[in-house]
Amino acid sequence: MKRNKLFAYLSLLALASMVLAACGPAATEAPAATEPPAATEPPAATEAPAATEAPAACTPAGTEPIAFPDGGKSVTGAFDQEPDSIVPYFSQMSFAIWVTQLTLVGLAEWDDQSTLVPELAAEIPTTENGGVSADGLTITWKLKDCLFWSDGTPLTSKDVKFTWEAIVDPGNAVATKTGYDKIASIETPDDLTAVIKFAELYPPWQTLFTQGPNNSGGLIPEHILAGETALESNDFIHQPTVGSGPFVITEWVPGDFMTLLPNPNFYAGRPKLDRVQIRFVADSAAALAALQTGDVDWYPNFSEGDITTMQELEPGVKLTVIAGSDFEHYFFNLGRTEGVDGRGIADNEGFCPFKDINVRKAITLGINRQAIVDTLLSGYTAVPVSQWPNTAWTNTNLTVEGYDPDAAAALLDEAGYTLGADGIRAGDCNGENVKLSFNFETTTAPIRIDAATAVQSDLAKIGVEFTPIHTPAGTFFGQYVDGGPLTTGNYDMGGYTTGFYPDPYTDNFQCESVPSADKPDGTNWYHNCDPFLSDLIDSSLDTVDTAARKAIMDEAQKYIAENYYVIPLYARGDIFGSTPRFVFGPIGPQSNINWNAELWDVTE
């Protein structure tokens, strides 16, 4: 591989990333309808936050979180999903990752300009500074001087190595090992140097040990967890009391609230706020009510459907909308207990009719997605054609197929599913008479309830019985060991928000990532093993040439669309509500509100 190609890729990777949360994937480019009105624009872009008060050289500033009498300057947020685990490798819940960004940082992070900037690292490795080897297989990270955990223990390169060892340890049930399992070794010649040697080329190396809303690479402390196993059951994983971010969790009353106080040893200096509290509320409606009364200062998870209501509440409630690269999608459980050519063996067989492309296409055409965007989302977003909306990786040659119930009915006739007296189609599938009646599982979010109700009505018109099941997010996104429906494959059809960025690679379609008792950390929640697609997406890891990778991802998007493997419902925006007193820093599509929480402040 030529050095100039590698350098070009590394330069472009951090920029070519705007491809969702709630945690575990467009037409042409998603239209600018997602742009907010001028009054709702976020603050102007700034450089990475500078230290406010740096601790004395190589001496920890303290060993306990900083408590200020009467709370000092304080803000309160509202979460309608309570985090299941704060250490990022054991959760894929967005609300959990947002708290992680406040408490456990990584070597680098994405700023409001979608640029990778140093965090615990002194600089981003490149070929020019010697951080990236000529063959791309060795990445050398240099840490800042005088880093400490919040308890005053030195934070060193050994914590980088320990984090990797914990992730790949078969005794720990992590949510995913993706990328970390490509590392052959990590050497720590001194406390400030971590030399990562890959067993094979891994172009998305910048997503490892780094932090963002869609990649969670905060380091974990060796001095706390060394020698421990089965970390998924460890109290520290769920509620870390020692951290490296701007704040430390000091109190957590389940179902009620969480309190975070300043980390005395944060690498960028003391945060401006003296306290952050998070209240757990029932839903976004409760959060909005609390914003109106001033009982909370921000809520990070409003939907596009809330925009009009919130605009009417300004200036008492401030609206901020950031066009994002996440998307809401529906998908079919395509699990096969026999696998495909010995690959992708699932624990549970998917709903038989879904194996027919005509059925999948009919269901796609039978959903009026544009009406959902126009009616429920006030037209502020768009129906995407693929799972890489609003990014440089979008296949702009694809177009959205619109609502066509007549064509959908014809496809179901062709597939042999005819209407019964009860208005539900039935037909032969693998020798059995099967009704087109199935469950759809998603969370209890109001927008998902409304969307599922609309889809239920649409599909009933073509003889398909679609029955929504709304499950609390903590259960819905539960890991395999907890019996989560997505990971175990105990569902017919599902829906949630995700996103494939900052790098376009995803193992959500990889045969070897189908979750099972043998691979409980598998991230292919579609349980779909298509060897051609699996190998095609994996081939994007064989080169660092951006144009070559773009061509591969274009082909993959086209193939997914032609096979109707998923139904992209709408592109998501990041929609925040806040009180006028809450002052936060600049926000970008890959940094969200939490990346620079040390800059948060209040006007009073």
Coordinates of C-alpha atoms in Angstrom, one line a residue:
M1 CA 0.0 0.0 0.0
K2 CA 1.3 3.4 -0.9
R3 CA 1.8 6.0 1.9
N4 CA 0.1 8.8 -0.1
K5 CA -3.1 6.7 -0.3
L6 CA -3.0 5.9 3.3
F7 CA -2.5 9.6 4.3
A8 CA -5.3 10.6 2.0
Y9 CA -7.6 8.2 3.6
L10 CA -6.8 9.2 7.1
S11 CA -7.4 12.8 6.2
L12 CA -10.7 12.0 4.6
L13 CA -12.0 9.5 7.1
A14 CA -12.8 12.1 9.8
L15 CA -14.5 14.3 7.2
A16 CA -16.4 11.8 5.1
S17 CA -18.4 10.4 7.9
M18 CA -21.9 12.0 7.9
V19 CA -23.5 8.8 6.8
L20 CA -28.3 6.8 13.9
A21 CA -29.8 5.3 19.4
A22 CA -31.5 4.8 20.3
C23 CA -29.1 2.2 20.3
G24 CA -27.9 -1.0 18.0
P25 CA -28.9 1.4 10.3
A26 CA -31.3 7.1 1.4
A27 CA -32.9 8.3 -1.9
T28 CA -30.5 10.7 -3.2
E29 CA -28.9 12.9 -0.6
A30 CA -31.5 13.6 2.2
P31 CA -33.0 17.0 1.4
A32 CA -32.3 20.1 3.4
A33 CA -35.7 19.8 5.0
T34 CA -33.9 18.7 8.2
E35 CA -32.3 22.1 8.6
P36 CA -33.8 24.0 11.5
P37 CA -35.1 27.6 11.2
A38 CA -32.4 30.2 11.6
A39 CA -33.4 30.9 15.2
T40 CA -32.7 27.3 16.2
E41 CA -29.2 27.1 14.8
P42 CA -26.6 25.9 17.3
P43 CA -23.8 28.2 18.4
A44 CA -21.0 28.9 15.9
A45 CA -18.3 26.2 15.6
T46 CA -15.3 26.5 17.8
E47 CA -12.0 24.7 18.2
A48 CA -11.7 21.9 20.7
P49 CA -12.3 23.2 24.2
A50 CA -9.3 24.6 26.0
A51 CA -8.5 23.9 29.6
T52 CA -10.0 26.1 32.1
E53 CA -7.7 25.4 35.1
A54 CA -5.2 22.7 34.4
P55 CA -4.0 20.8 37.4
A56 CA -0.4 21.2 38.6
A57 CA 2.0 19.2 36.6
C58 CA 2.0 15.5 37.4
T59 CA 0.2 16.0 40.6
P60 CA -3.5 15.0 40.9
A61 CA -5.7 17.9 41.9
G62 CA -7.7 15.8 44.2
T63 CA -9.0 12.3 44.9
E64 CA -12.7 12.9 45.3
P65 CA -15.3 14.6 43.0
I66 CA -15.7 18.3 43.8
A67 CA -18.7 19.1 46.0
F68 CA -19.8 22.7 46.0
P69 CA -22.0 24.0 48.8
D70 CA -25.7 24.1 47.8
G71 CA -24.8 22.6 44.4
G72 CA -23.3 25.8 43.0
K73 CA -24.0 26.3 39.3
S74 CA -26.2 23.3 38.4
V75 CA -28.2 22.0 35.5
T76 CA -30.7 19.2 35.4
G77 CA -31.4 17.0 32.4
A78 CA -34.3 14.6 31.7
F79 CA -33.9 11.0 30.4
D80 CA -36.8 8.9 29.5
Q81 CA -34.6 5.8 29.3
E82 CA -32.5 4.9 32.3
P83 CA -29.0 3.7 31.3
D84 CA -28.4 -0.1 31.7
S85 CA -24.6 0.2 31.8
I86 CA -22.3 3.2 31.8
V87 CA -19.1 1.4 30.6
P88 CA -19.7 1.6 26.8
Y89 CA -18.6 -1.9 25.8
F90 CA -21.5 -3.4 27.7
S91 CA -24.3 -1.3 26.3
Q92 CA -25.7 -0.1 23.0
M93 CA -28.3 2.2 24.5
S94 CA -27.9 5.8 23.4
F95 CA -28.8 7.2 26.8
A96 CA -26.1 5.1 28.3
I97 CA -23.5 6.3 25.8
W98 CA -24.5 9.9 26.5
V99 CA -23.6 9.4 30.2
T100 CA -20.4 7.7 29.1
Q101 CA -19.4 10.8 27.2
L102 CA -19.6 12.7 30.5
T103 CA -17.7 10.3 32.6
L104 CA -15.3 8.0 30.6
V105 CA -13.4 9.6 27.7
G106 CA -11.2 8.1 25.1
L107 CA -8.0 8.9 23.2
A108 CA -9.9 11.2 20.8
E109 CA -13.3 12.4 19.9
W110 CA -15.3 14.0 17.0
D111 CA -15.9 17.7 17.4
D112 CA -18.7 19.9 16.0
Q113 CA -17.0 20.0 12.6
S114 CA -16.9 16.2 12.4
T115 CA -13.1 16.3 12.8
L116 CA -11.3 13.8 15.0
V117 CA -9.5 15.8 17.7
P118 CA -7.2 14.6 20.6
E119 CA -8.7 13.9 24.0
L120 CA -6.5 11.9 26.2
A121 CA -4.0 11.6 23.3
A122 CA -1.5 14.3 22.6
E123 CA -2.1 14.1 18.8
I124 CA -4.0 12.1 16.2
P125 CA -1.6 9.5 14.7
T126 CA -0.7 10.1 11.0
T127 CA 1.9 8.9 8.6
E128 CA 3.6 12.4 8.9
N129 CA 4.1 12.2 12.7
G130 CA 5.1 8.6 12.6
G131 CA 1.8 7.4 14.3
V132 CA 0.8 5.3 11.3
S133 CA 3.1 2.8 9.8
A134 CA 3.7 2.6 6.0
D135 CA 1.7 -0.6 5.8
G136 CA -1.1 0.7 7.9
L137 CA -0.9 -2.2 10.4
T138 CA 0.7 -0.3 13.3
I139 CA -0.9 2.7 15.0
T140 CA 1.0 4.5 17.7
W141 CA -0.9 6.7 20.1
K142 CA 1.0 9.2 22.3
L143 CA -0.9 10.3 25.5
K144 CA -0.8 13.7 27.1
D145 CA 1.5 14.2 30.1
C146 CA 0.2 14.0 33.6
L147 CA -3.2 12.2 33.1
F148 CA -5.1 11.0 36.2
W149 CA -8.3 9.1 36.9
S150 CA -10.7 11.0 39.1
D151 CA -9.4 9.2 42.2
G152 CA -5.9 10.5 41.6
T153 CA -4.4 7.2 40.1
P154 CA -2.2 7.9 37.0
L155 CA -4.0 7.2 33.7
T156 CA -1.4 5.6 31.4
S157 CA -1.0 3.6 28.2
K158 CA -1.5 0.5 30.4
D159 CA -5.2 1.5 30.6
V160 CA -5.4 1.4 26.8
K161 CA -4.0 -2.1 26.7
F162 CA -6.2 -3.2 29.6
T163 CA -9.3 -1.9 27.9
W164 CA -8.5 -4.0 24.8
E165 CA -7.8 -7.1 26.9
A166 CA -11.1 -6.7 28.7
I167 CA -13.0 -6.3 25.4
V168 CA -11.6 -9.4 23.8
D169 CA -11.6 -11.5 27.0
P170 CA -14.0 -14.4 26.2
G171 CA -15.0 -14.3 29.9
N172 CA -16.6 -10.9 29.4
A173 CA -20.0 -10.6 27.6
V174 CA -19.4 -7.4 25.8
A175 CA -21.9 -5.9 23.4
T176 CA -19.4 -6.0 20.5
K177 CA -15.7 -6.7 19.8
T178 CA -15.8 -5.2 16.3
G179 CA -12.4 -3.8 15.3
Y180 CA -10.9 -4.7 18.7
D181 CA -10.8 -8.3 17.5
K182 CA -8.5 -7.2 14.6
I183 CA -5.8 -6.2 17.0
A184 CA -2.9 -8.7 17.4
S185 CA -1.2 -6.9 20.3
I186 CA -0.7 -3.7 22.1
E187 CA 2.7 -2.7 23.4
T188 CA 3.3 -0.1 26.1
P189 CA 7.0 0.8 26.0
D190 CA 6.3 3.7 28.4
D191 CA 3.4 5.2 30.2
L192 CA 2.6 7.7 27.4
T193 CA 2.9 5.3 24.4
A194 CA 0.5 2.6 23.2
V195 CA 1.6 0.8 20.1
I196 CA -1.3 -1.0 18.5
K197 CA -0.5 -3.8 16.0
F198 CA -3.3 -5.1 13.8
A199 CA -3.4 -8.6 12.5
E200 CA -4.9 -7.3 9.3
L201 CA -5.6 -4.0 7.7
Y202 CA -8.4 -2.2 9.5
P203 CA -9.3 1.1 7.9
P204 CA -11.7 2.2 10.7
W205 CA -9.0 2.2 13.3
Q206 CA -9.9 5.7 14.3
T207 CA -13.2 4.4 15.8
L208 CA -11.3 2.3 18.4
F209 CA -10.6 3.8 21.8
T210 CA -12.2 7.0 20.7
Q211 CA -15.5 8.6 21.7
G212 CA -18.6 9.8 20.0
P213 CA -22.3 9.4 20.0
N214 CA -22.1 6.4 17.7
N215 CA -18.7 4.9 18.7
S216 CA -18.0 4.4 22.3
G217 CA -14.3 4.0 23.1
G218 CA -13.8 5.4 26.6
L219 CA -10.9 3.8 28.5
I220 CA -11.6 1.7 31.6
P221 CA -9.3 1.7 34.6
E222 CA -6.9 -1.2 35.1
H223 CA -6.4 -0.3 38.8
I224 CA -10.1 -0.9 39.4
L225 CA -10.9 -3.9 37.2
A226 CA -7.6 -5.9 36.9
G227 CA -8.1 -9.6 37.6
E228 CA -11.9 -9.3 37.3
T229 CA -14.0 -11.4 34.9
A230 CA -17.6 -11.6 33.9
L231 CA -17.5 -7.8 33.9
E232 CA -21.0 -7.6 32.6
S233 CA -22.1 -8.4 36.2
N234 CA -19.6 -6.1 37.9
D235 CA -21.1 -3.1 39.8
F236 CA -18.5 -0.8 38.4
I237 CA -19.6 -1.5 34.8
H238 CA -23.1 -0.4 35.6
Q239 CA -22.2 2.5 37.9
P240 CA -18.6 3.6 37.6
T241 CA -17.5 5.7 40.6
V242 CA -14.1 6.6 39.1
G243 CA -13.8 8.2 35.7
S244 CA -11.8 10.3 33.3
G245 CA -14.5 12.6 31.9
P246 CA -15.5 16.1 33.1
F247 CA -17.9 14.6 35.6
V248 CA -18.2 11.6 38.0
I249 CA -21.3 9.8 39.1
T250 CA -21.7 10.3 42.8
E251 CA -25.3 9.3 43.4
W252 CA -27.8 7.2 41.4
V253 CA -31.3 6.4 42.7
P254 CA -32.8 3.9 40.2
G255 CA -36.0 5.2 38.7
D256 CA -35.4 8.7 40.1
F257 CA -32.2 10.6 39.4
M258 CA -28.5 10.6 38.9
T259 CA -26.0 13.2 40.3
L260 CA -22.6 14.0 38.7
L261 CA -20.0 16.2 40.2
P262 CA -16.8 17.7 38.6
N263 CA -13.8 15.4 38.2
P264 CA -10.9 17.2 39.9
N265 CA -8.5 15.6 37.5
F266 CA -10.2 16.1 34.1
Y267 CA -7.5 16.5 31.4
A268 CA -9.0 19.8 30.2
G269 CA -9.4 21.4 33.6
R270 CA -12.3 21.9 35.9
P271 CA -15.8 22.1 34.2
K272 CA -17.7 25.4 34.5
L273 CA -20.6 23.7 36.2
D274 CA -20.6 22.5 39.8
R275 CA -23.2 19.8 39.4
V276 CA -25.1 18.0 36.7
Q277 CA -28.3 16.1 37.6
I278 CA -30.3 13.7 35.4
R279 CA -33.9 13.0 36.2
F280 CA -35.5 9.8 34.9
V281 CA -39.0 10.7 33.4
A282 CA -41.7 8.6 31.9
D283 CA -41.5 9.9 28.3
S284 CA -40.7 12.9 26.1
A285 CA -44.1 14.5 27.1
A286 CA -43.1 14.5 30.7
A287 CA -39.7 16.0 29.7
L288 CA -41.4 18.8 27.8
A289 CA -43.7 19.6 30.7
A290 CA -40.6 19.7 33.0
L291 CA -38.8 22.1 30.6
Q292 CA -41.8 24.4 30.6
T293 CA -41.8 24.6 34.3
G294 CA -38.0 24.9 34.5
D295 CA -37.7 21.7 36.6
V296 CA -35.2 20.4 34.0
D297 CA -32.8 22.3 31.8
W298 CA -32.5 20.0 28.8
Y299 CA -33.9 16.9 27.1
P300 CA -31.8 15.3 24.3
N301 CA -34.2 13.0 22.6
F302 CA -37.2 14.9 21.1
S303 CA -38.4 13.6 17.8
E304 CA -39.1 15.4 14.6
G305 CA -42.8 15.3 15.4
D306 CA -42.2 17.5 18.4
I307 CA -40.7 20.4 16.5
T308 CA -43.8 22.3 15.7
T309 CA -45.0 22.1 19.4
M310 CA -41.6 23.3 20.6
Q311 CA -41.5 26.2 18.2
E312 CA -44.7 27.4 19.7
L313 CA -43.1 27.4 23.2
E314 CA -40.1 29.6 22.3
P315 CA -38.5 31.6 23.8
G316 CA -39.5 29.9 27.1
V317 CA -38.2 26.6 25.6
K318 CA -35.2 26.7 23.3
L319 CA -35.2 24.4 20.3
T320 CA -32.0 23.1 18.7
V321 CA -32.1 20.9 15.6
I322 CA -29.0 19.3 14.1
A323 CA -29.3 17.3 10.9
G324 CA -27.9 13.8 11.6
S325 CA -26.8 10.6 10.0
D326 CA -29.0 8.3 12.0
F327 CA -32.1 6.8 10.6
E328 CA -35.3 5.0 11.9
H329 CA -35.8 1.7 10.1
Y330 CA -38.0 -1.4 10.1
F331 CA -36.4 -4.8 9.4
F332 CA -37.3 -8.4 9.0
N333 CA -36.0 -11.3 11.2
L334 CA -34.3 -13.4 8.5
G335 CA -32.7 -15.9 10.9
R336 CA -32.0 -19.4 9.7
T337 CA -31.3 -22.2 12.2
E338 CA -29.4 -24.1 9.5
G339 CA -27.5 -21.0 8.4
V340 CA -26.4 -20.6 4.8
D341 CA -23.6 -22.8 3.7
G342 CA -22.7 -23.4 7.3
R343 CA -22.5 -19.6 8.0
G344 CA -24.7 -17.4 10.2
I345 CA -26.5 -20.1 12.1
A346 CA -29.2 -18.5 14.2
D347 CA -30.9 -19.7 17.4
N348 CA -34.4 -18.9 16.0
E349 CA -35.9 -19.2 12.6
G350 CA -37.3 -16.0 11.2
F351 CA -40.9 -15.7 10.0
C352 CA -41.1 -17.9 7.0
P353 CA -42.8 -15.6 4.5
F354 CA -40.1 -13.0 5.0
K355 CA -37.7 -15.3 3.1
D356 CA -39.6 -14.4 -0.1
I357 CA -38.4 -11.1 -1.7
N358 CA -41.8 -10.4 -3.1
V359 CA -43.3 -10.4 0.4
R360 CA -40.5 -8.0 1.7
K361 CA -41.0 -5.7 -1.3
A362 CA -44.8 -5.7 -0.9
I363 CA -44.5 -4.7 2.8
T364 CA -42.1 -2.0 1.8
L365 CA -44.4 -0.6 -0.9
G366 CA -47.4 -1.0 1.3
I367 CA -46.1 1.5 3.9
N368 CA -46.8 5.1 3.2
R369 CA -43.4 6.4 4.5
Q370 CA -43.8 9.9 3.1
A371 CA -47.1 10.3 4.9
I372 CA -45.3 9.4 8.1
V373 CA -42.7 12.1 7.4
D374 CA -45.3 14.7 6.4
T375 CA -47.9 14.0 9.1
L376 CA -45.9 12.8 12.1
L377 CA -42.6 14.5 11.5
S378 CA -43.9 17.8 10.2
G379 CA -41.9 17.4 7.0
Y380 CA -38.6 18.1 8.8
T381 CA -36.9 15.0 7.5
A382 CA -36.9 12.7 4.6
V383 CA -37.4 9.1 3.6
P384 CA -33.9 7.7 3.0
V385 CA -33.1 5.2 0.4
S386 CA -30.3 3.5 2.3
Q387 CA -28.7 3.3 5.8
W388 CA -26.1 6.0 5.1
P389 CA -28.2 9.2 4.9
N390 CA -26.6 12.6 5.0
T391 CA -23.1 11.3 4.5
A392 CA -20.4 11.4 1.9
W393 CA -21.0 7.6 1.6
T394 CA -24.6 7.8 0.3
N395 CA -25.2 6.1 -3.0
T396 CA -26.7 9.1 -4.9
N397 CA -27.8 6.9 -7.8
L398 CA -30.5 5.3 -5.8
T399 CA -34.1 6.6 -5.6
V400 CA -36.8 6.0 -3.0
E401 CA -39.7 3.7 -4.1
G402 CA -42.9 5.4 -3.1
Y403 CA -46.1 4.1 -1.6
D404 CA -47.9 1.8 -4.0
P405 CA -50.5 -0.5 -2.4
D406 CA -51.8 -1.8 -5.7
A407 CA -48.3 -3.0 -6.7
A408 CA -47.9 -4.4 -3.1
A409 CA -51.1 -6.4 -3.4
A410 CA -50.1 -7.8 -6.8
L411 CA -46.7 -8.9 -5.4
L412 CA -48.5 -10.8 -2.6
D413 CA -50.8 -12.4 -5.2
E414 CA -47.8 -13.5 -7.2
A415 CA -46.2 -14.9 -4.0
G416 CA -49.3 -17.1 -3.5
Y417 CA -50.8 -15.2 -0.5
T418 CA -54.6 -14.7 -1.0
L419 CA -57.1 -12.8 1.0
G420 CA -59.2 -14.8 3.5
A421 CA -62.6 -14.1 4.9
D422 CA -61.0 -12.3 7.8
G423 CA -59.2 -9.9 5.5
I424 CA -55.8 -11.5 6.2
R425 CA -53.8 -13.1 3.4
A426 CA -52.6 -16.7 3.7
G427 CA -50.5 -19.0 1.6
D428 CA -48.1 -21.9 1.4
C429 CA -44.6 -21.4 2.9
N430 CA -42.4 -24.4 3.0
G431 CA -45.3 -26.8 2.9
E432 CA -47.4 -25.1 5.6
N433 CA -50.3 -22.7 5.3
V434 CA -49.2 -19.5 6.9
K435 CA -51.1 -16.3 7.5
L436 CA -49.4 -12.9 6.8
S437 CA -49.9 -12.1 10.5
F438 CA -46.8 -11.2 12.6
N439 CA -45.6 -9.1 15.5
F440 CA -43.6 -5.9 15.2
E441 CA -41.4 -5.0 18.2
T442 CA -40.0 -1.6 19.1
T443 CA -39.8 0.7 22.1
T444 CA -42.4 2.8 23.9
A445 CA -41.3 6.1 22.4
P446 CA -44.4 8.1 21.4
I447 CA -43.2 8.7 17.9
R448 CA -42.7 4.9 17.5
I449 CA -46.2 4.2 18.8
D450 CA -47.7 6.7 16.3
A451 CA -45.7 5.4 13.4
A452 CA -46.5 1.8 14.1
T453 CA -50.2 2.6 14.3
A454 CA -50.0 4.3 10.9
V455 CA -48.1 1.3 9.4
Q456 CA -50.6 -1.1 10.9
S457 CA -53.4 0.7 9.1
D458 CA -51.4 0.8 5.8
L459 CA -50.6 -2.9 5.8
A460 CA -54.2 -3.9 6.8
K461 CA -55.3 -2.4 3.4
I462 CA -53.2 -5.0 1.6
G463 CA -54.2 -7.9 3.8
V464 CA -51.3 -8.0 6.2
E465 CA -51.8 -8.2 9.9
F466 CA -49.1 -6.1 11.6
T467 CA -49.3 -6.2 15.4
P468 CA -47.1 -3.7 17.3
I469 CA -45.5 -4.6 20.6
H470 CA -44.0 -1.7 22.5
T471 CA -41.3 -2.8 25.0
P472 CA -39.4 -0.6 27.4
A473 CA -36.0 0.3 25.8
G474 CA -34.0 -1.4 28.5
T475 CA -35.6 -4.7 27.7
F476 CA -35.9 -4.2 24.0
F477 CA -32.2 -3.4 23.6
G478 CA -31.2 -6.0 26.2
Q479 CA -28.1 -8.0 25.5
Y480 CA -28.1 -11.7 24.6
V481 CA -27.4 -12.8 28.2
D482 CA -30.4 -10.8 29.3
G483 CA -32.7 -12.4 26.7
G484 CA -33.1 -9.2 24.6
P485 CA -35.5 -9.9 21.8
L486 CA -33.3 -8.4 19.1
T487 CA -30.1 -10.3 20.0
T488 CA -31.8 -13.6 20.6
G489 CA -34.0 -13.4 17.5
N490 CA -37.3 -13.7 19.4
Y491 CA -39.2 -11.3 17.2
D492 CA -40.8 -11.2 13.7
M493 CA -40.2 -7.7 12.6
G494 CA -38.5 -4.9 14.5
G495 CA -37.7 -1.2 14.4
Y496 CA -35.3 1.3 16.0
T497 CA -32.8 4.1 15.2
T498 CA -29.2 3.5 14.4
G499 CA -26.4 4.8 12.1
F500 CA -23.3 3.7 10.4
Y501 CA -20.7 6.4 11.0
P502 CA -18.1 7.9 11.4
D503 CA -16.8 5.0 9.3
P504 CA -19.3 3.4 6.8
Y505 CA -18.3 -0.1 7.7
T506 CA -20.9 -2.2 9.6
D507 CA -20.9 -5.8 10.6
N508 CA -24.7 -5.6 11.0
F509 CA -24.9 -7.7 7.8
Q510 CA -22.0 -10.0 8.5
C511 CA -22.9 -13.7 8.6
E512 CA -20.3 -14.2 11.4
S513 CA -22.1 -11.5 13.5
V514 CA -25.4 -13.3 13.7
P515 CA -26.0 -13.6 17.5
S516 CA -26.3 -17.0 19.0
A517 CA -25.4 -19.0 22.1
D518 CA -21.9 -19.4 20.5
K519 CA -21.6 -15.7 19.7
P520 CA -23.8 -13.7 22.2
D521 CA -22.0 -10.5 21.3
G522 CA -23.1 -10.6 17.6
T523 CA -24.3 -7.3 16.2
N524 CA -26.3 -8.6 13.2
W525 CA -29.7 -8.2 14.9
Y526 CA -31.3 -8.7 11.5
H527 CA -30.1 -12.3 11.8
N528 CA -29.6 -12.1 8.0
C529 CA -26.8 -14.2 6.5
D530 CA -26.4 -13.4 2.9
P531 CA -22.8 -14.5 2.1
F532 CA -22.5 -12.2 -0.9
L533 CA -23.5 -9.1 1.0
S534 CA -21.5 -10.1 4.1
D535 CA -18.3 -10.6 2.0
L536 CA -19.0 -7.5 -0.1
I537 CA -19.1 -5.2 3.0
D538 CA -16.2 -6.9 4.6
S539 CA -14.1 -6.2 1.4
S540 CA -14.4 -2.5 2.3
L541 CA -11.8 -3.3 4.9
D542 CA -9.3 -4.5 2.4
T543 CA -8.2 -1.1 1.2
V544 CA -7.7 2.4 2.6
D545 CA -8.4 4.0 -0.8
T546 CA -11.5 6.2 -0.2
A547 CA -12.8 6.0 -3.8
A548 CA -12.5 2.2 -3.8
R549 CA -14.3 1.9 -0.5
K550 CA -17.0 4.3 -1.8
A551 CA -17.6 2.1 -4.8
I552 CA -17.9 -1.0 -2.5
M553 CA -20.4 0.7 -0.2
D554 CA -22.4 2.0 -3.2
E555 CA -22.7 -1.6 -4.5
A556 CA -23.7 -2.8 -1.0
Q557 CA -26.4 -0.1 -0.7
K558 CA -27.8 -1.0 -4.1
Y559 CA -27.9 -4.7 -3.2
I560 CA -29.6 -4.1 0.1
A561 CA -32.2 -2.0 -1.6
E562 CA -32.8 -4.4 -4.4
N563 CA -33.3 -7.3 -1.9
Y564 CA -35.6 -5.2 0.4
Y565 CA -33.7 -6.4 3.5
V566 CA -34.6 -3.4 5.5
I567 CA -37.2 -0.6 5.3
P568 CA -35.6 2.8 5.9
L569 CA -38.4 4.8 7.4
Y570 CA -37.0 8.3 7.9
A571 CA -33.7 10.1 8.4
R572 CA -33.3 11.3 12.0
G573 CA -32.4 14.7 13.3
D574 CA -30.8 15.4 16.7
I575 CA -33.4 17.5 18.4
F576 CA -32.7 19.1 21.8
G577 CA -35.0 21.2 24.0
S578 CA -33.5 23.4 26.7
T579 CA -34.2 26.3 29.0
P580 CA -32.8 29.7 28.1
R581 CA -30.5 29.6 31.2
F582 CA -28.6 26.5 30.0
V583 CA -25.6 27.5 27.8
F584 CA -24.0 24.6 26.0
G585 CA -21.1 24.5 23.4
P586 CA -21.2 24.0 19.7
I587 CA -22.8 20.7 18.4
G588 CA -22.2 18.7 15.3
P589 CA -23.8 15.6 13.7
Q590 CA -21.1 13.3 15.2
S591 CA -20.5 15.1 18.5
N592 CA -23.9 15.8 19.9
I593 CA -24.4 17.9 23.1
N594 CA -22.1 15.9 25.3
W595 CA -18.7 16.1 23.6
N596 CA -17.7 19.3 25.3
A597 CA -19.7 19.2 28.6
E598 CA -16.9 20.9 30.4
L599 CA -18.1 24.1 28.6
W600 CA -21.7 23.8 29.8
D601 CA -22.7 26.8 31.9
V602 CA -25.8 28.8 33.1
T603 CA -26.6 32.4 32.6
E604 CA -27.5 33.0 36.2

